């Protein structure tokens, strides 16, 4: 049976019949799991424990929430420089680490059952042990700007971090490091880096940017990534795609996009249903099937939640654009002879490299100027900034054996599967962190002063059975409005139990579970 036929299967049974069939050991019918999960998630609602809760004086917002691997402890990263731990069984605050950092805490990530890491706008990371929280076990210094997210690569036993300094670092936990630092390597660097996420198996690294596209690195090898990608400038290549004009400083890296590439292969994703500008947050499906992101439009007034497929595609799906077919070299051309550029082709100079590498703020300023916009529409944007410095000799050794790459621009595949527009004008300037349920069937999205539960279709099927022929809107299973006194910034599902939490800008945490 095809996935489309499975998507049309709808199974409904009463709670009594479900329990009775389980008692009798009857074989589950097709759609049974979908129906059970829909019943459970449809009955989610907020609840308050019967055990009196400690009052936690948290000033400012809850920026991130993370459960321990066994689901027993919830850790909250707070704007007031603190970290708060809760007992998930009774929702009671068990400990608050005052002044955990010298600036707001942005993210929490559990490394194992007892150790978790936090990062902050003070440019540092800290490791903590839940069995002894008087002080951190290690402080990691290396970034030069706000550290915004933490990932853990189990296969390499390294922490992967990214910051607003544009760098991605790996921190080797296996080395005999000091209490105050740790050996680290810079594995990638780019302007406009917003967030990074690893798939659970560590095979893909997804980078969210402030310039309206996602960058996927397939078949990740963290040990060789720096050398493989050290001279590649994603913004420069993206600028070439937008202008539809080739220049050697970018096209010489076409090989990084080749489907046959065995490690650190690059792919861009840019098909958003809106005019996306800043990809503010990103999450990966538990099975690594897709990337869930939230973006802000160019007018800074609307936000959208989008789902993009990130699985490996057939090599035949990947294509490229030839900008000037008349300039393609003859097959019998002497490899030692450099073909002259055609009349319609201009070798790009050093200033073009500057355009692709300059700050996003400066680039956006230039792009928003009316005269620049008009020239961009005519495909002449690069020419107006070019200094006229011809540096083609820098790239001749590469193109001597790959003449065709001078005129090729890799096309980005359509990857969008689902989307939904978020509430307008809510919490402007703050990043909202979405999350998946542990089984990957459900998405929880901050929605004003509450949250929304979103599914891939009406049957709440797993995404592998709910891939549409064309992008479609996410199904809204439930909306919880005004459950907080302020805008919700983050949410999280318990990895072991049917339990969910959300945190808001006012410092409150609301707990949810099925209410029968």
Short mmCIF file of C-alpha atoms in Angstrom, two decimals:
data_model
loop_
_atom_site.label_atom_id
_atom_site.label_comp_id
_atom_site.label_asym_id
_atom_site.label_seq_id
_atom_site.Cartn_x
_atom_site.Cartn_y
_atom_site.Cartn_z
CA UNK A 1 0.00 0.00 0.00
CA UNK A 2 1.38 3.43 -0.97
CA UNK A 3 1.95 6.27 1.49
CA UNK A 4 -0.88 8.21 -0.18
CA UNK A 5 -3.31 5.32 0.38
CA UNK A 6 -2.16 5.01 3.98
CA UNK A 7 -2.80 8.72 4.48
CA UNK A 8 -6.46 8.13 3.60
CA UNK A 9 -6.88 5.41 6.23
CA UNK A 10 -9.02 6.57 9.15
CA UNK A 11 -9.59 4.28 12.15
CA UNK A 12 -11.94 5.20 14.97
CA UNK A 13 -12.81 3.18 18.04
CA UNK A 14 -14.10 3.91 21.52
CA UNK A 15 -11.80 3.91 24.52
CA UNK A 16 -13.59 0.81 25.82
CA UNK A 17 -12.95 -1.12 22.59
CA UNK A 18 -9.31 -0.10 22.56
CA UNK A 19 -8.80 -1.39 26.11
CA UNK A 20 -10.86 -4.53 25.46
CA UNK A 21 -8.90 -5.37 22.29
CA UNK A 22 -5.66 -4.95 24.19
CA UNK A 23 -6.87 -7.27 26.98
CA UNK A 24 -7.81 -9.95 24.48
CA UNK A 25 -4.56 -9.58 22.56
CA UNK A 26 -6.28 -8.84 19.28
CA UNK A 27 -4.20 -7.73 16.35
CA UNK A 28 -4.12 -3.99 15.87
CA UNK A 29 -6.03 -2.71 12.87
CA UNK A 30 -4.59 -0.31 10.33
CA UNK A 31 -4.81 3.23 11.74
CA UNK A 32 -5.01 2.03 15.37
CA UNK A 33 -1.86 3.90 16.51
CA UNK A 34 -2.95 7.08 14.73
CA UNK A 35 -6.32 7.04 16.42
CA UNK A 36 -4.88 6.40 19.90
CA UNK A 37 -2.34 9.18 19.60
CA UNK A 38 -4.96 11.61 18.32
CA UNK A 39 -7.19 10.82 21.30
CA UNK A 40 -4.31 11.40 23.71
CA UNK A 41 -3.00 14.62 22.20
CA UNK A 42 -6.51 16.04 21.66
CA UNK A 43 -7.06 15.86 25.41
CA UNK A 44 -3.91 17.75 26.39
CA UNK A 45 -4.57 20.63 28.75
CA UNK A 46 -2.88 22.57 31.52
CA UNK A 47 -2.92 21.20 35.05
CA UNK A 48 -1.68 22.11 38.52
CA UNK A 49 -0.11 19.59 40.87
CA UNK A 50 -1.76 18.84 44.20
CA UNK A 51 1.64 19.26 45.84
CA UNK A 52 2.29 22.90 46.84
CA UNK A 53 4.83 24.47 44.50
CA UNK A 54 7.72 26.65 45.61
CA UNK A 55 7.45 30.23 44.43
CA UNK A 56 10.34 30.95 42.07
CA UNK A 57 11.24 34.61 41.69
CA UNK A 58 12.31 34.67 38.04
CA UNK A 59 12.68 38.07 36.49
CA UNK A 60 12.43 38.17 32.71
CA UNK A 61 11.66 35.43 30.27
CA UNK A 62 12.12 31.68 30.07
CA UNK A 63 14.31 31.34 26.97
CA UNK A 64 14.66 27.57 26.77
CA UNK A 65 13.34 24.40 28.41
CA UNK A 66 14.98 20.97 28.45
CA UNK A 67 14.08 17.66 30.08
CA UNK A 68 16.68 15.19 31.33
CA UNK A 69 17.04 12.03 29.27
CA UNK A 70 14.89 10.04 31.72
CA UNK A 71 12.25 12.78 31.81
CA UNK A 72 12.49 13.27 35.58
CA UNK A 73 14.01 16.75 35.66
CA UNK A 74 13.10 19.93 33.78
CA UNK A 75 15.73 22.67 33.43
CA UNK A 76 14.77 26.23 32.50
CA UNK A 77 17.20 28.77 31.00
CA UNK A 78 16.23 32.20 32.30
CA UNK A 79 16.76 35.77 31.21
CA UNK A 80 17.79 36.79 34.74
CA UNK A 81 21.11 34.86 34.44
CA UNK A 82 19.75 31.91 36.41
CA UNK A 83 18.99 28.22 35.76
CA UNK A 84 15.98 26.63 37.49
CA UNK A 85 15.44 22.87 37.99
CA UNK A 86 12.01 21.27 38.49
CA UNK A 87 10.86 17.80 39.46
CA UNK A 88 8.72 16.71 36.50
CA UNK A 89 6.66 14.31 38.63
CA UNK A 90 5.21 17.01 40.88
CA UNK A 91 6.23 20.25 39.10
CA UNK A 92 8.03 21.46 42.21
CA UNK A 93 11.10 23.67 41.95
CA UNK A 94 13.97 21.68 43.46
CA UNK A 95 16.85 24.09 42.87
CA UNK A 96 17.67 27.49 41.42
CA UNK A 97 21.22 28.36 40.35
CA UNK A 98 21.55 32.08 40.92
CA UNK A 99 24.04 33.87 38.67
CA UNK A 100 24.68 30.75 36.64
CA UNK A 101 26.12 33.12 34.02
CA UNK A 102 26.94 36.82 33.92
CA UNK A 103 24.29 37.43 31.24
CA UNK A 104 21.00 35.84 30.16
CA UNK A 105 21.02 32.06 29.71
CA UNK A 106 19.95 31.04 26.20
CA UNK A 107 19.98 27.26 25.96
CA UNK A 108 20.17 24.05 28.00
CA UNK A 109 21.31 20.67 26.66
CA UNK A 110 21.65 17.37 28.53
CA UNK A 111 24.82 15.45 27.64
CA UNK A 112 23.98 12.35 29.71
CA UNK A 113 21.65 11.47 32.59
CA UNK A 114 23.46 13.70 35.08
CA UNK A 115 25.37 16.30 33.06
CA UNK A 116 23.87 19.25 31.25
CA UNK A 117 25.38 22.27 29.55
CA UNK A 118 24.20 25.86 29.41
CA UNK A 119 25.21 28.74 27.14
CA UNK A 120 24.80 32.46 27.55
CA UNK A 121 25.14 35.92 26.09
CA UNK A 122 28.31 36.18 28.18
CA UNK A 123 29.97 34.12 25.37
CA UNK A 124 30.63 31.10 27.58
CA UNK A 125 29.34 27.57 28.10
CA UNK A 126 29.16 25.80 31.43
CA UNK A 127 28.82 22.15 32.38
CA UNK A 128 26.74 21.17 35.42
CA UNK A 129 26.17 17.96 37.37
CA UNK A 130 22.63 17.51 38.72
CA UNK A 131 24.04 15.68 41.77
CA UNK A 132 26.08 18.71 42.87
CA UNK A 133 24.90 22.12 41.76
CA UNK A 134 26.90 24.39 44.08
CA UNK A 135 29.12 25.32 41.15
CA UNK A 136 29.63 24.28 37.56
CA UNK A 137 32.04 21.47 36.78
CA UNK A 138 33.64 23.29 33.86
CA UNK A 139 33.53 26.66 32.08
CA UNK A 140 34.16 26.64 28.34
CA UNK A 141 35.53 29.83 26.77
CA UNK A 142 36.20 30.42 23.10
CA UNK A 143 33.31 32.21 21.42
CA UNK A 144 33.51 36.00 21.12
CA UNK A 145 29.78 36.76 20.99
CA UNK A 146 26.43 35.52 22.27
CA UNK A 147 26.27 31.70 22.30
CA UNK A 148 22.80 30.68 21.18
CA UNK A 149 22.59 26.90 20.95
CA UNK A 150 24.21 23.65 22.02
CA UNK A 151 24.16 20.25 20.32
CA UNK A 152 25.78 16.99 21.37
CA UNK A 153 27.30 14.58 18.86
CA UNK A 154 27.30 11.23 20.60
CA UNK A 155 29.33 9.36 17.98
CA UNK A 156 32.26 11.82 18.34
CA UNK A 157 31.63 12.68 22.02
CA UNK A 158 31.81 16.40 21.31
CA UNK A 159 29.60 19.37 22.09
CA UNK A 160 28.73 21.46 19.02
CA UNK A 161 27.96 25.14 19.61
CA UNK A 162 27.24 28.18 17.49
CA UNK A 163 27.22 31.86 18.36
CA UNK A 164 26.59 35.27 16.85
CA UNK A 165 30.31 35.51 16.12
CA UNK A 166 29.47 33.37 13.08
CA UNK A 167 31.46 30.36 14.29
CA UNK A 168 30.59 26.72 14.94
CA UNK A 169 32.85 25.07 17.53
CA UNK A 170 33.26 21.49 18.65
CA UNK A 171 34.38 20.86 22.23
CA UNK A 172 36.15 17.56 22.86
CA UNK A 173 34.91 16.09 26.15
CA UNK A 174 37.22 13.09 25.94
CA UNK A 175 40.38 15.15 26.38
CA UNK A 176 41.93 15.69 29.80
CA UNK A 177 40.87 19.30 30.08
CA UNK A 178 41.17 21.80 32.88
CA UNK A 179 38.29 22.96 35.04
CA UNK A 180 38.15 26.31 33.30
CA UNK A 181 38.37 25.32 29.67
CA UNK A 182 38.30 22.57 27.10
CA UNK A 183 39.97 21.80 23.80
CA UNK A 184 37.86 23.12 20.96
CA UNK A 185 38.02 23.38 17.17
CA UNK A 186 36.39 25.86 14.86
CA UNK A 187 34.71 23.68 12.23
CA UNK A 188 32.86 26.33 10.22
CA UNK A 189 32.41 30.08 9.96
CA UNK A 190 29.98 32.27 8.05
CA UNK A 191 28.24 35.63 8.27
CA UNK A 192 24.57 35.59 9.25
CA UNK A 193 24.70 32.34 11.22
CA UNK A 194 21.62 32.13 13.44
CA UNK A 195 21.20 28.55 14.74
CA UNK A 196 22.66 25.09 14.13
CA UNK A 197 21.11 21.66 14.73
CA UNK A 198 22.38 18.10 14.37
CA UNK A 199 20.20 15.14 13.48
CA UNK A 200 20.04 12.47 16.18
CA UNK A 201 22.51 10.22 14.36
CA UNK A 202 24.90 13.10 13.71
CA UNK A 203 24.79 12.62 9.93
CA UNK A 204 23.36 16.04 9.03
CA UNK A 205 24.03 19.56 10.28
CA UNK A 206 21.39 22.19 9.54
CA UNK A 207 22.27 25.88 9.74
CA UNK A 208 19.62 28.61 9.99
CA UNK A 209 20.64 32.02 8.66
CA UNK A 210 19.58 35.65 8.89
CA UNK A 211 19.40 35.90 5.08
CA UNK A 212 16.40 33.72 4.33
CA UNK A 213 17.77 30.23 3.64
CA UNK A 214 18.70 27.01 5.39
CA UNK A 215 22.02 25.32 4.75
CA UNK A 216 22.17 21.53 5.10
CA UNK A 217 25.48 19.72 5.41
CA UNK A 218 24.92 16.05 4.52
CA UNK A 219 27.19 13.18 5.63
CA UNK A 220 28.79 15.28 8.34
CA UNK A 221 32.40 14.68 9.26
CA UNK A 222 33.27 17.15 12.00
CA UNK A 223 36.93 16.22 11.94
CA UNK A 224 37.42 17.28 8.32
CA UNK A 225 34.73 19.96 8.01
CA UNK A 226 37.04 22.91 8.58
CA UNK A 227 39.44 21.87 5.83
CA UNK A 228 36.63 20.83 3.49
CA UNK A 229 34.70 24.10 3.80
CA UNK A 230 37.25 26.64 5.05
CA UNK A 231 37.15 28.87 1.94
CA UNK A 232 33.47 28.37 1.07
CA UNK A 233 31.28 31.45 1.61
CA UNK A 234 27.57 30.49 1.65
CA UNK A 235 26.36 34.09 1.39
CA UNK A 236 28.49 34.63 -1.68
CA UNK A 237 27.03 31.56 -3.39
CA UNK A 238 23.52 32.57 -2.34
CA UNK A 239 24.12 36.05 -3.76
CA UNK A 240 25.10 34.44 -7.07
CA UNK A 241 21.88 32.41 -7.09
CA UNK A 242 19.77 35.51 -6.46
CA UNK A 243 21.52 37.62 -9.09
CA UNK A 244 21.66 34.80 -11.69
CA UNK A 245 25.19 35.87 -12.53
CA UNK A 246 28.19 33.61 -12.20
CA UNK A 247 31.60 34.50 -10.84
CA UNK A 248 34.56 32.25 -10.13
CA UNK A 249 34.84 32.88 -6.39
CA UNK A 250 31.54 31.01 -5.98
CA UNK A 251 31.24 28.61 -8.91
CA UNK A 252 34.58 27.02 -8.09
CA UNK A 253 32.78 25.43 -5.10
CA UNK A 254 30.10 23.69 -7.16
CA UNK A 255 31.76 20.40 -6.28
CA UNK A 256 30.62 20.82 -2.67
CA UNK A 257 27.02 20.40 -3.90
CA UNK A 258 27.71 17.28 -5.98
CA UNK A 259 25.36 14.34 -5.08
CA UNK A 260 28.31 11.96 -5.40
CA UNK A 261 30.21 13.72 -2.65
CA UNK A 262 30.79 11.37 0.30
CA UNK A 263 31.28 13.82 3.17
CA UNK A 264 30.25 17.36 4.12
CA UNK A 265 28.03 17.83 1.08
CA UNK A 266 26.26 21.20 0.87
CA UNK A 267 22.62 21.91 0.03
CA UNK A 268 20.62 25.13 0.31
CA UNK A 269 16.89 25.28 1.11
CA UNK A 270 15.08 28.48 0.18
CA UNK A 271 11.47 27.58 -0.72
CA UNK A 272 9.42 29.35 1.93
CA UNK A 273 5.74 30.26 1.51
CA UNK A 274 6.54 33.84 2.54
CA UNK A 275 9.29 36.36 1.95
CA UNK A 276 11.45 34.89 4.72
CA UNK A 277 14.30 36.96 6.08
CA UNK A 278 15.52 35.68 9.46
CA UNK A 279 15.24 31.96 10.23
CA UNK A 280 15.06 32.54 13.97
CA UNK A 281 14.77 28.98 15.33
CA UNK A 282 15.02 25.44 14.09
CA UNK A 283 14.29 21.90 15.34
CA UNK A 284 14.93 18.49 13.79
CA UNK A 285 12.42 15.65 13.60
CA UNK A 286 13.28 12.85 16.09
CA UNK A 287 13.96 10.51 13.15
CA UNK A 288 15.90 13.16 11.23
CA UNK A 289 13.30 13.26 8.44
CA UNK A 290 12.68 17.00 8.29
CA UNK A 291 13.60 20.39 9.69
CA UNK A 292 11.06 22.51 11.55
CA UNK A 293 11.78 26.23 11.46
CA UNK A 294 10.26 29.55 12.38
CA UNK A 295 11.04 32.62 10.29
CA UNK A 296 10.36 36.33 10.28
CA UNK A 297 9.25 38.13 7.11
CA UNK A 298 11.27 40.93 5.56
CA UNK A 299 8.73 43.50 6.80
CA UNK A 300 9.34 42.19 10.36
CA UNK A 301 5.60 41.98 10.99
CA UNK A 302 4.73 38.30 10.42
CA UNK A 303 6.14 34.94 11.43
CA UNK A 304 5.73 31.55 9.77
CA UNK A 305 6.36 27.98 10.85
CA UNK A 306 7.64 25.72 8.06
CA UNK A 307 8.59 22.06 7.63
CA UNK A 308 11.23 21.08 5.07
CA UNK A 309 12.24 17.58 4.05
CA UNK A 310 16.00 17.06 4.56
CA UNK A 311 16.35 13.42 3.53
CA UNK A 312 18.84 12.40 0.85
CA UNK A 313 17.32 12.61 -2.61
CA UNK A 314 18.07 10.72 -5.80
CA UNK A 315 21.14 12.18 -7.58
CA UNK A 316 19.05 12.75 -10.72
CA UNK A 317 16.91 15.27 -8.79
CA UNK A 318 19.81 17.69 -8.48
CA UNK A 319 20.26 20.07 -11.42
CA UNK A 320 22.07 23.28 -12.28
CA UNK A 321 21.53 26.38 -14.38
CA UNK A 322 23.86 27.32 -17.22
CA UNK A 323 24.02 31.10 -17.29
CA UNK A 324 25.73 31.45 -20.67
CA UNK A 325 25.61 28.36 -22.87
CA UNK A 326 27.59 30.06 -25.67
CA UNK A 327 30.54 30.38 -23.29
CA UNK A 328 30.78 26.66 -22.57
CA UNK A 329 34.14 25.24 -23.71
CA UNK A 330 34.51 22.96 -26.68
CA UNK A 331 34.92 19.32 -25.72
CA UNK A 332 38.22 19.15 -27.60
CA UNK A 333 39.61 22.33 -26.03
CA UNK A 334 43.21 22.06 -24.89
CA UNK A 335 43.13 21.79 -21.11
CA UNK A 336 46.17 24.04 -20.77
CA UNK A 337 44.47 26.88 -22.64
CA UNK A 338 42.10 29.14 -20.69
CA UNK A 339 39.05 30.03 -22.82
CA UNK A 340 38.32 33.77 -23.08
CA UNK A 341 35.10 34.98 -21.44
CA UNK A 342 32.16 35.76 -23.70
CA UNK A 343 30.89 39.30 -24.20
CA UNK A 344 28.07 38.72 -21.77
CA UNK A 345 30.23 37.26 -19.02
CA UNK A 346 32.26 39.34 -16.60
CA UNK A 347 34.98 37.99 -14.33
CA UNK A 348 34.16 39.18 -10.86
CA UNK A 349 36.75 41.06 -8.88
CA UNK A 350 37.83 41.32 -5.27
CA UNK A 351 35.00 43.68 -4.37
CA UNK A 352 32.45 40.97 -5.27
CA UNK A 353 34.05 38.73 -2.71
CA UNK A 354 33.66 41.59 -0.25
CA UNK A 355 29.95 41.85 -1.11
CA UNK A 356 29.45 38.17 -0.36
CA UNK A 357 31.41 38.34 2.87
CA UNK A 358 30.25 41.66 4.31
CA UNK A 359 27.94 41.86 7.29
CA UNK A 360 24.26 41.12 6.80
CA UNK A 361 23.32 44.53 8.17
CA UNK A 362 25.43 46.27 5.52
CA UNK A 363 24.19 43.95 2.78
CA UNK A 364 20.55 44.55 3.72
CA UNK A 365 21.14 48.30 3.74
CA UNK A 366 22.57 48.18 0.25
CA UNK A 367 19.90 45.80 -0.99
CA UNK A 368 17.07 47.98 0.31
CA UNK A 369 18.23 51.04 -1.58
CA UNK A 370 15.83 51.67 -4.47
CA UNK A 371 18.49 52.10 -7.12
CA UNK A 372 20.18 48.85 -6.06
CA UNK A 373 16.84 47.04 -6.12
CA UNK A 374 16.13 48.25 -9.64
CA UNK A 375 19.52 47.07 -10.84
CA UNK A 376 19.05 43.73 -9.13
CA UNK A 377 15.88 43.14 -11.12
CA UNK A 378 17.90 43.66 -14.30
CA UNK A 379 20.55 41.19 -13.14
CA UNK A 380 23.22 43.92 -12.75
CA UNK A 381 23.54 44.20 -9.00
CA UNK A 382 27.09 42.89 -8.81
CA UNK A 383 28.30 45.13 -11.56
CA UNK A 384 27.46 48.38 -9.77
CA UNK A 385 29.66 47.48 -6.81
CA UNK A 386 32.47 45.82 -8.74
CA UNK A 387 35.80 47.61 -8.56
CA UNK A 388 36.90 46.38 -11.95
CA UNK A 389 39.78 44.42 -10.45
CA UNK A 390 40.23 41.33 -12.58
CA UNK A 391 41.50 38.44 -10.53
CA UNK A 392 40.69 35.56 -12.84
CA UNK A 393 44.25 34.26 -12.54
CA UNK A 394 43.47 33.28 -8.95
CA UNK A 395 40.98 30.66 -10.14
CA UNK A 396 42.59 29.51 -13.41
CA UNK A 397 44.27 26.42 -11.89
CA UNK A 398 40.89 25.12 -10.74
CA UNK A 399 38.94 25.92 -13.93
CA UNK A 400 41.66 24.58 -16.22
CA UNK A 401 40.18 21.11 -15.62
CA UNK A 402 36.59 22.19 -14.91
CA UNK A 403 35.76 24.81 -17.51
CA UNK A 404 32.01 24.12 -17.39
CA UNK A 405 31.80 25.10 -13.71
CA UNK A 406 32.46 28.75 -14.59
CA UNK A 407 28.93 29.06 -15.94
CA UNK A 408 26.96 26.72 -13.71
CA UNK A 409 24.80 27.66 -10.74
CA UNK A 410 23.40 24.83 -8.62
CA UNK A 411 19.62 24.87 -8.34
CA UNK A 412 17.99 24.43 -4.93
CA UNK A 413 15.47 21.60 -4.70
CA UNK A 414 11.89 22.28 -3.55
CA UNK A 415 11.85 20.90 0.00
CA UNK A 416 8.84 22.55 1.65
CA UNK A 417 6.13 20.09 2.78
CA UNK A 418 4.06 21.96 5.42
CA UNK A 419 3.63 25.49 6.72
CA UNK A 420 1.40 27.71 8.85
CA UNK A 421 1.30 31.42 9.61
CA UNK A 422 1.74 32.44 13.23
CA UNK A 423 -0.06 35.15 15.21
CA UNK A 424 0.94 38.64 14.03
CA UNK A 425 2.80 41.15 16.19
CA UNK A 426 3.33 38.86 19.18
CA UNK A 427 6.57 39.22 21.13
CA UNK A 428 8.36 41.14 18.40
CA UNK A 429 12.13 40.91 18.76
CA UNK A 430 12.09 37.67 20.80
CA UNK A 431 12.95 34.24 19.42
CA UNK A 432 10.27 31.57 19.78
CA UNK A 433 11.49 28.00 20.17
CA UNK A 434 9.25 25.27 18.73
CA UNK A 435 9.44 21.55 19.52
CA UNK A 436 8.43 18.09 18.32
CA UNK A 437 6.69 15.47 20.40
CA UNK A 438 8.94 12.51 21.15
CA UNK A 439 7.18 10.34 18.56
CA UNK A 440 7.44 13.10 15.93
CA UNK A 441 3.69 13.18 15.23
CA UNK A 442 3.04 16.55 16.77
CA UNK A 443 4.52 20.06 16.68
CA UNK A 444 4.08 22.52 19.53
CA UNK A 445 4.41 26.16 18.53
CA UNK A 446 4.34 29.28 20.74
CA UNK A 447 1.20 31.21 19.81
CA UNK A 448 0.76 34.58 21.49
CA UNK A 449 0.20 33.99 25.20
CA UNK A 450 -0.39 30.29 24.61
CA UNK A 451 0.62 27.44 22.32
CA UNK A 452 -0.72 25.52 19.35
CA UNK A 453 -0.54 21.78 18.70
CA UNK A 454 -0.01 21.10 14.99
CA UNK A 455 -0.12 17.85 13.03
CA UNK A 456 0.89 16.88 9.50
CA UNK A 457 -2.68 15.87 8.64
CA UNK A 458 -6.12 15.39 10.21
CA UNK A 459 -5.39 11.78 11.23
CA UNK A 460 -2.26 12.90 13.10
CA UNK A 461 -0.18 10.36 11.20
CA UNK A 462 3.58 10.15 11.20
CA UNK A 463 5.18 12.39 8.61
CA UNK A 464 6.30 9.45 6.44
CA UNK A 465 2.60 8.75 5.72
CA UNK A 466 1.59 12.41 5.42
CA UNK A 467 3.88 13.80 2.72
CA UNK A 468 1.66 15.85 0.38
CA UNK A 469 2.04 16.19 -3.39
CA UNK A 470 2.48 19.92 -2.87
CA UNK A 471 3.06 22.03 0.27
CA UNK A 472 0.02 22.20 2.51
CA UNK A 473 -0.97 23.94 5.72
CA UNK A 474 -0.32 22.17 9.01
CA UNK A 475 -3.41 20.81 10.74
CA UNK A 476 -4.27 22.62 13.99
CA UNK A 477 -5.21 20.00 16.57
CA UNK A 478 -5.63 22.36 19.53
CA UNK A 479 -5.03 26.00 20.48
CA UNK A 480 -4.45 27.12 24.06
CA UNK A 481 -4.87 30.88 24.29
CA UNK A 482 -4.05 33.14 27.23
CA UNK A 483 -2.57 30.34 29.35
CA UNK A 484 0.26 32.75 30.26
CA UNK A 485 0.36 36.36 31.40
CA UNK A 486 2.88 37.19 28.68
CA UNK A 487 4.12 35.99 25.30
CA UNK A 488 5.25 32.35 25.18
CA UNK A 489 8.87 31.94 24.06
CA UNK A 490 9.52 28.19 24.31
CA UNK A 491 7.92 24.79 24.80
CA UNK A 492 9.07 21.19 25.26
CA UNK A 493 7.73 17.64 25.39
CA UNK A 494 8.86 15.17 28.01
CA UNK A 495 10.93 12.42 26.28
CA UNK A 496 9.42 9.63 28.42
CA UNK A 497 5.86 10.64 29.31
CA UNK A 498 2.84 12.38 27.81
CA UNK A 499 3.76 15.70 29.34
CA UNK A 500 4.51 19.12 27.92
CA UNK A 501 5.63 22.51 29.26
CA UNK A 502 5.70 26.07 27.98
CA UNK A 503 7.56 29.11 29.27
CA UNK A 504 6.81 32.77 28.73
CA UNK A 505 8.42 36.19 28.78
CA UNK A 506 7.00 36.81 32.23
CA UNK A 507 8.93 33.90 33.77
CA UNK A 508 5.99 31.50 34.15
CA UNK A 509 5.99 27.79 33.28
CA UNK A 510 2.74 25.98 32.46
CA UNK A 511 2.52 22.17 32.54
CA UNK A 512 0.26 20.10 30.24
CA UNK A 513 -0.85 16.47 30.15
CA UNK A 514 -3.87 14.47 28.86
CA UNK A 515 -6.95 15.36 30.92
CA UNK A 516 -9.49 12.51 30.78
#
